[in-house]
Coordinates of C-alpha atoms and ligand atoms in Angstrom, one line a residue:
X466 CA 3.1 25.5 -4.0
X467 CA 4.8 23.2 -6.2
X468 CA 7.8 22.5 -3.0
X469 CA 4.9 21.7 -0.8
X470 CA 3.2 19.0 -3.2
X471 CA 7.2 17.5 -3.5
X472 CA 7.5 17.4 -0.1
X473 CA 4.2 15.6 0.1
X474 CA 5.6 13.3 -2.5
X475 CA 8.6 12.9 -0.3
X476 CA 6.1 10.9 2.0
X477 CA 3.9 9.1 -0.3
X478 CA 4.8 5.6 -1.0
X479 CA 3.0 5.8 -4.6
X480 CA 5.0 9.0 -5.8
X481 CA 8.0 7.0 -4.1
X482 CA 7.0 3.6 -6.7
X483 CA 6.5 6.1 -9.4
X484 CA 10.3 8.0 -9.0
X485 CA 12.1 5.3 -8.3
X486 CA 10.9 3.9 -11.8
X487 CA 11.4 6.5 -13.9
X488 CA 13.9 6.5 -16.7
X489 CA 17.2 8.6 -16.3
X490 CA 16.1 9.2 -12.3
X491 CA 19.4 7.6 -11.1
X492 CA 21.2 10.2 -13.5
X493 CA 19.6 13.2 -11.4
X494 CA 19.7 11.8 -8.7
X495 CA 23.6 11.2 -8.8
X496 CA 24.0 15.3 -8.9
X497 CA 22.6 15.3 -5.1
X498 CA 24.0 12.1 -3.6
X499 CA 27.9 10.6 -3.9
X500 CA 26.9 7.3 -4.9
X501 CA 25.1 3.9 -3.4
X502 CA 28.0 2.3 -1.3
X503 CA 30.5 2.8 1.0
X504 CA 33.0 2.9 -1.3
X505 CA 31.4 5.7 -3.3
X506 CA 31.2 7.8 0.3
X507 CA 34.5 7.1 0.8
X508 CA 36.3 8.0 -2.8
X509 CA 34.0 11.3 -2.1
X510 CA 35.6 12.4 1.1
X511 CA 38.7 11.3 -0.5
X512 CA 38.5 13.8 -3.1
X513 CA 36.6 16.1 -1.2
X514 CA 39.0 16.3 1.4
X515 CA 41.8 16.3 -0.8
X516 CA 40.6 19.8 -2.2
X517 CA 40.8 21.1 1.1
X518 CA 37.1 20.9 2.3
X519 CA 35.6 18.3 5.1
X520 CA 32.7 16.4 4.8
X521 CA 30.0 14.8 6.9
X522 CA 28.1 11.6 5.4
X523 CA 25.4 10.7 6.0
X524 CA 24.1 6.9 5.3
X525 CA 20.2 7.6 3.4
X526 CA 17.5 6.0 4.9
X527 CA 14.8 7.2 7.3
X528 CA 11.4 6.7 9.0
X529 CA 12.3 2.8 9.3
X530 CA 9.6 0.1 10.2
X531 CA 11.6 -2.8 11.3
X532 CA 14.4 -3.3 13.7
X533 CA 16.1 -5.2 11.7
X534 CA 16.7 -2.2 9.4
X535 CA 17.8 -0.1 12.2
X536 CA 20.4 -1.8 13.5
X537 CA 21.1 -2.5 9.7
X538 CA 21.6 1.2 9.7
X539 CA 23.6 1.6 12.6
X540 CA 26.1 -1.7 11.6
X541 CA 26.5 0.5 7.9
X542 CA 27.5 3.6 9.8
X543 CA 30.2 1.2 12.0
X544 CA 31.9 -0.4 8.7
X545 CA 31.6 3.2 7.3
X546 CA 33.7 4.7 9.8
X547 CA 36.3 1.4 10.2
X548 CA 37.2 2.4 6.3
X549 CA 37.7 6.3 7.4
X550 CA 39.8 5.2 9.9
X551 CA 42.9 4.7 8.2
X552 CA 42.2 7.5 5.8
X553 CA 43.4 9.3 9.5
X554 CA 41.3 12.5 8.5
X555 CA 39.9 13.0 12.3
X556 CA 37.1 15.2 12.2
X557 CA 37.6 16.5 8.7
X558 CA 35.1 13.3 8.0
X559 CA 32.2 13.5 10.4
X560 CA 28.7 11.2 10.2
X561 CA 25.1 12.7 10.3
X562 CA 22.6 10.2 11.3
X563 CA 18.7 10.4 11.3
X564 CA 17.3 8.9 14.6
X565 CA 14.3 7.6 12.4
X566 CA 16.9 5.5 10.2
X567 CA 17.6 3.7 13.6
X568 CA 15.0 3.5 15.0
X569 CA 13.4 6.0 16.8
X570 CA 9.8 5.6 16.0
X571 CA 10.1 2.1 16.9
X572 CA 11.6 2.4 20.2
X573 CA 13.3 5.8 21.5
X574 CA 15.9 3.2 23.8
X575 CA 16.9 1.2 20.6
X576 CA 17.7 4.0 18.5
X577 CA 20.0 5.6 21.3
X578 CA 21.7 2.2 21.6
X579 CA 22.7 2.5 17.8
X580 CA 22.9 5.8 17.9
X581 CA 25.2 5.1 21.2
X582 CA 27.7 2.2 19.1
X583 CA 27.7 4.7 16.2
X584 CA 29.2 8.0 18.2
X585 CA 31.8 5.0 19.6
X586 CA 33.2 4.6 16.4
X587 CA 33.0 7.8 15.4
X588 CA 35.1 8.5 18.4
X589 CA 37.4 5.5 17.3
X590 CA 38.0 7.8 14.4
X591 CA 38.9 11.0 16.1
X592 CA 35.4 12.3 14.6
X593 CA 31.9 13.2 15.6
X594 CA 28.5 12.3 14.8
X595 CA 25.4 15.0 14.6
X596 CA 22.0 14.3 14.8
X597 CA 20.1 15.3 12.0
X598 CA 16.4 16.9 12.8
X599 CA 13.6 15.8 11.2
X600 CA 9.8 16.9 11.2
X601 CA 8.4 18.8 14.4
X602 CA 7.1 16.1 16.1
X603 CA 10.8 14.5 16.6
X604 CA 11.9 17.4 18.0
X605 CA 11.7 16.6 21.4
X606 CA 12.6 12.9 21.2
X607 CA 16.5 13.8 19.2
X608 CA 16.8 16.5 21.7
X609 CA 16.5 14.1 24.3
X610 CA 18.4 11.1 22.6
X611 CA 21.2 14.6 22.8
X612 CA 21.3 14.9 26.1
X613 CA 22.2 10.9 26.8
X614 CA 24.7 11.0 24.2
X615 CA 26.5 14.0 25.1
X616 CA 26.5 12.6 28.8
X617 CA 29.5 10.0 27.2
X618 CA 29.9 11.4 24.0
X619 CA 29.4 15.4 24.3
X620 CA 31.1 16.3 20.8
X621 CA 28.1 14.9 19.7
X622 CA 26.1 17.9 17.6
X623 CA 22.6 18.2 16.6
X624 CA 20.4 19.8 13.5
X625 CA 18.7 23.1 14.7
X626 CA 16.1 24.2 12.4
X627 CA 15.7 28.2 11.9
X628 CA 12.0 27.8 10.9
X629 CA 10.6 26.6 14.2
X630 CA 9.7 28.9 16.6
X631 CA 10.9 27.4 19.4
X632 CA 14.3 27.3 17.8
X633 CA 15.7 30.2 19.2
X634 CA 15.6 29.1 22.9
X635 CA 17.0 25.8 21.8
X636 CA 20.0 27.2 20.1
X637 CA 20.4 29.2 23.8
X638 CA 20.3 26.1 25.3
X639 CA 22.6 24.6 23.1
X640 CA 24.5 27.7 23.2
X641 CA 27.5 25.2 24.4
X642 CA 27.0 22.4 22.0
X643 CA 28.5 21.6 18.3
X644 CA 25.0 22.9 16.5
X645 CA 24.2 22.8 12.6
X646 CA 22.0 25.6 12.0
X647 CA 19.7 25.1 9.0
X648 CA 16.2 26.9 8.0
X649 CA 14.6 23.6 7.3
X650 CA 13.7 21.0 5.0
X651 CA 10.3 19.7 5.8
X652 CA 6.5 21.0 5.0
X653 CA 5.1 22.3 8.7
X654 CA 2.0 24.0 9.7
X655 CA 1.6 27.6 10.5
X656 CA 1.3 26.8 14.3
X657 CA 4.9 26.1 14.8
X658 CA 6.9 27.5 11.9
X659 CA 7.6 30.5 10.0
X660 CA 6.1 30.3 6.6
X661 CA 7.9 33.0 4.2
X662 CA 11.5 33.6 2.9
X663 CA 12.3 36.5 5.1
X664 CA 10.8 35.6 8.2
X665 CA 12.7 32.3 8.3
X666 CA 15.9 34.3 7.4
X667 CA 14.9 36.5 10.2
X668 CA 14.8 33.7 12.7
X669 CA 18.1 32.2 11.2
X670 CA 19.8 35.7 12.4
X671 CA 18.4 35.4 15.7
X672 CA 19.1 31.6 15.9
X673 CA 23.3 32.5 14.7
X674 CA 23.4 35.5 16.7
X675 CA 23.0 33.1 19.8
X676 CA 25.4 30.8 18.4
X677 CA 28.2 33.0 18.1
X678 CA 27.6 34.4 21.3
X679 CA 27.6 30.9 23.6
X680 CA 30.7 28.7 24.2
X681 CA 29.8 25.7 21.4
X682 CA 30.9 25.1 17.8
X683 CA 28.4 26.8 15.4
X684 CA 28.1 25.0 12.2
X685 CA 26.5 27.2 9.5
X686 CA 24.3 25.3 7.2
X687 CA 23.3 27.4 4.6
X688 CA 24.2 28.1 0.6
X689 CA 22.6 31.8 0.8
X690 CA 25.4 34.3 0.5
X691 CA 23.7 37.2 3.1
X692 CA 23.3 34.7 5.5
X693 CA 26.9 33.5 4.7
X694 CA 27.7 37.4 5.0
X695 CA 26.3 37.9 8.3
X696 CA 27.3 35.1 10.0
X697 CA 31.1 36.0 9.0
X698 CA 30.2 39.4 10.6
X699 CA 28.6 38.1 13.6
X700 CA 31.9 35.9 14.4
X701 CA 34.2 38.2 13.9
X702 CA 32.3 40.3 16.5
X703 CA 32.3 37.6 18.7
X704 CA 36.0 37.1 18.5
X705 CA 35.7 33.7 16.6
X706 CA 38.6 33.1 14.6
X707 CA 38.2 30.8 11.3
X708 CA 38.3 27.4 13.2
X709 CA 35.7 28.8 16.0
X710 CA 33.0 27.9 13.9
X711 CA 32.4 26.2 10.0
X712 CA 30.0 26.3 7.1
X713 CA 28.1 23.6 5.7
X714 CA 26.7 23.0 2.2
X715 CA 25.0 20.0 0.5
X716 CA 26.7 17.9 -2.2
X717 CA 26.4 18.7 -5.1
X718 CA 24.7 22.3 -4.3
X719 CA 27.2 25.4 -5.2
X720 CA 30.6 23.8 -5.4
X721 CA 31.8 27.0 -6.6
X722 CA 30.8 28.4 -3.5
X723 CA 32.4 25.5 -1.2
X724 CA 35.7 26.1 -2.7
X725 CA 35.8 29.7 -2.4
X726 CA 35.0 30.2 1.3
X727 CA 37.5 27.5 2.0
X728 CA 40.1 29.2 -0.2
X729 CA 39.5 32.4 1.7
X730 CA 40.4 30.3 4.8
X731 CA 37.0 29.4 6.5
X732 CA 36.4 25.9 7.0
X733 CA 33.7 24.3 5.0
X734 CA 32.3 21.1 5.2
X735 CA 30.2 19.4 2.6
X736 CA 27.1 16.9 3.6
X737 CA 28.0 13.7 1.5
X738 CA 24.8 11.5 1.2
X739 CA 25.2 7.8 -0.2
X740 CA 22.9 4.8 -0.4
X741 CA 20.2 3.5 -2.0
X742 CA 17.3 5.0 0.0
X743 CA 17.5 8.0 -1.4
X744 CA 14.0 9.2 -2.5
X745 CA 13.3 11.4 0.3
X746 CA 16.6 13.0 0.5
X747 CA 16.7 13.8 -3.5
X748 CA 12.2 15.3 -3.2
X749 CA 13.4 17.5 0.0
X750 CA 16.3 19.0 -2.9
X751 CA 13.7 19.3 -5.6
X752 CA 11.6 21.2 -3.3
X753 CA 14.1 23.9 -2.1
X754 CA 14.8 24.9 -5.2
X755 CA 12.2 24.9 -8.5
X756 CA 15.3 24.8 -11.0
X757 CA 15.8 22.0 -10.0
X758 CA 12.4 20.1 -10.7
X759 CA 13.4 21.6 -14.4
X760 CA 16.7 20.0 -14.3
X761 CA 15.4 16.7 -13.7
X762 CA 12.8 17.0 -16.4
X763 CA 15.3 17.7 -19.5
X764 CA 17.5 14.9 -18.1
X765 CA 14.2 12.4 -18.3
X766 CA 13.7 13.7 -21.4
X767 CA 16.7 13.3 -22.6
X768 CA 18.4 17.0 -23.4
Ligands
FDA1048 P1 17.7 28.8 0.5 O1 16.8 27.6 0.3 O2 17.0 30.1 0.7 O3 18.7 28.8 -0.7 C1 19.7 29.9 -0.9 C2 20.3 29.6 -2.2 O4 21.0 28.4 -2.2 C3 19.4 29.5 -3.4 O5 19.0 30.7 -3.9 C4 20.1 28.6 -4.3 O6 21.1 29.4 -5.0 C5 20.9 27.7 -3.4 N1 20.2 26.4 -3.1 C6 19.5 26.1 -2.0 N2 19.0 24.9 -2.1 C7 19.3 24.4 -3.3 C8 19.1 23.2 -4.0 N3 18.4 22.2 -3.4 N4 19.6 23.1 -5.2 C9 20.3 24.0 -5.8 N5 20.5 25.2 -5.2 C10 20.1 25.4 -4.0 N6 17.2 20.4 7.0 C11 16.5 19.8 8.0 O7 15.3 20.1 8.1 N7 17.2 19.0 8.8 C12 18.5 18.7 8.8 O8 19.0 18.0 9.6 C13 19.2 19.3 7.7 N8 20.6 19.1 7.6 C14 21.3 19.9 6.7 C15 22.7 19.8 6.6 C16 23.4 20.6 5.8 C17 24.9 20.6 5.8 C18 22.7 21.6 5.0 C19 23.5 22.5 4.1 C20 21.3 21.6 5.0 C21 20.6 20.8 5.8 N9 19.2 20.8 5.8 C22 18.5 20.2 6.8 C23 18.5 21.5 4.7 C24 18.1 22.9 5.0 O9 17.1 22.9 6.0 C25 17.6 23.7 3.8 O10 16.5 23.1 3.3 C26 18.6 23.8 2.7 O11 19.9 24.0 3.2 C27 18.3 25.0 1.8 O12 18.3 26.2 2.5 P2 19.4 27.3 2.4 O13 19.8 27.8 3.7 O14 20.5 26.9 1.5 O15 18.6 28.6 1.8

């Protein structure tokens, strides 16, 4: 109840007004996202990396209105990945990119174009861009701005979301591609997603069991330990060694638990958010997770 009404707040522009301007937000806020400049994203993957752990950033913004913001986007990504470059981490430091930050509501061929100069860079780098997914309605469209990227650029990965139905005969078709597989962040209806705990959980199975079993790069998006489990189980069965496939975990969301999978040799990657857009972002967190709408009220109230 309470993560649906956040993740209608995550849309509203009032409850948008209304965070932004609270008191002590930016001090919350700061626990989920590295900082507001390049700088900050990089002196994150910095230390990140130096503990042994890669990262993936991922420049805030979405659902833009104006091209002019898009390519905006697109140019911060670029600059982003000219300061990686001598940093000479390869793909330990990887970009996630929203299509609706550049531009895909606007004009599906404009946001592959910057989508198209980002994955360039990237490349520049020795890294690799993945798409994040958004709500159900985009589904189609990113999977299709996929398929003309990977045609030039096919390291390029994409966001699976385990609460879809469909999901499960996309992660077969993806079966050869770099795919994050997450359960998903956003509020859908009953007549394309799983609703509870355990039958998304269920469908994440499914989803990794075809993972594992196809030719790609499975990337394991998830800080729940039996999903964790089983996916470890599932790739040793599959004869995937420790750099067959990686975990990923949000900023900020069980360090503990980053440090220790990568200490017991799997790779582990950490989704570094930064910028100043980042109200939807931080209400998706707050909804996952109830102790965390707690958290944020003792910090504005000062304890
Ligand atoms: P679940 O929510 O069941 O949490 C399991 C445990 O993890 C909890 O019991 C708690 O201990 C901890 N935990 C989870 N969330 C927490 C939080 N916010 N704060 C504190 N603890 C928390 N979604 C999407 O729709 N599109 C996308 O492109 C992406 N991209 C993405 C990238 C990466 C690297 C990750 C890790 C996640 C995403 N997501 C996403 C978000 C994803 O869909 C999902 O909402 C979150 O990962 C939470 O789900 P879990 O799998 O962690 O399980």
């Amino acid at each position: 109840m309470l993560g649906s009404l956040l993740l209608a707040g995550s849309r509203s522009p009032l409850a948008r007004r209304a965070v932004s301007g609270l008191p002590l937000t930016r001090k919350v806020v700061d626990r989920f996202v590295a900082g507001e400049s390049a700088a900050d994203a990089v002196a994150a993957t910095r230390r990140l990396t130096g503990s042994g752990l890669s990262v993936t950033i991922d420049h805030l913004g979405e659902e833009v209105r104006d091209p002019g913001t898009a390519v905006a986007a697109a140019k911060a990504y670029v600059s982003l990945l000219e300061e990686l470059r001598p940093l000479g981490l390869g793909d330990r430091a990887e970009v996630s990119v929203k299509l609706s930050a550049v531009g895909q509501a606007l004009d599906p061929g404009m946001a592959l174009e910057n989508a198209r100069q980002i994955c360039a860079a990237a490349r520049e780098c020795g890294a690799t861009v993945t798409l994040d997914m958004e709500d159900h309605t985009t589904v189609d469209a990113t999977l299709g701005v996929l398929r003309a990227l990977r045609e030039d650029f096919p390291e390029t990965g994409v966001a699976i979301q385990a609460y879809l139905f469909r999901s499960e005969a996309d992660c077969r078709d993806l079966a050869g591609s770099r795919v994050r597989l997450v359960k998903g962040a956003y509020a859908e209806p009953a007549s394309v997603a799983w609703q509870s705990k355990a039958e998304v959980d269920r469908a994440y199975v499914r989803c990794l069991r075809a993972l594992m079993s196809g030719t790609g790069y499975p990337m394991v998006a998830t800080h729940d330990d039996r999903l964790i489990a089983i996916a470890e189980s599932l790739a040793v069965s599959a004869g995937r060694g420790a750099g067959d496939y990686e975990f990923q975990m949000l900023y900020g969301i069980r360090a503990d638990r980053q440090a220790a999978l990568a200490a017991a040799g799997s790779r582990v990657r950490v989704y570094v958010p930064y910028g100043d857009d980042w109200y939807g972002y931080f209400m998706r967190r707050l909804a996952e997770r109830p102790a965390n709408v707690v958290f944020f009220l003792r910090a504005l109230r000062g304890k």
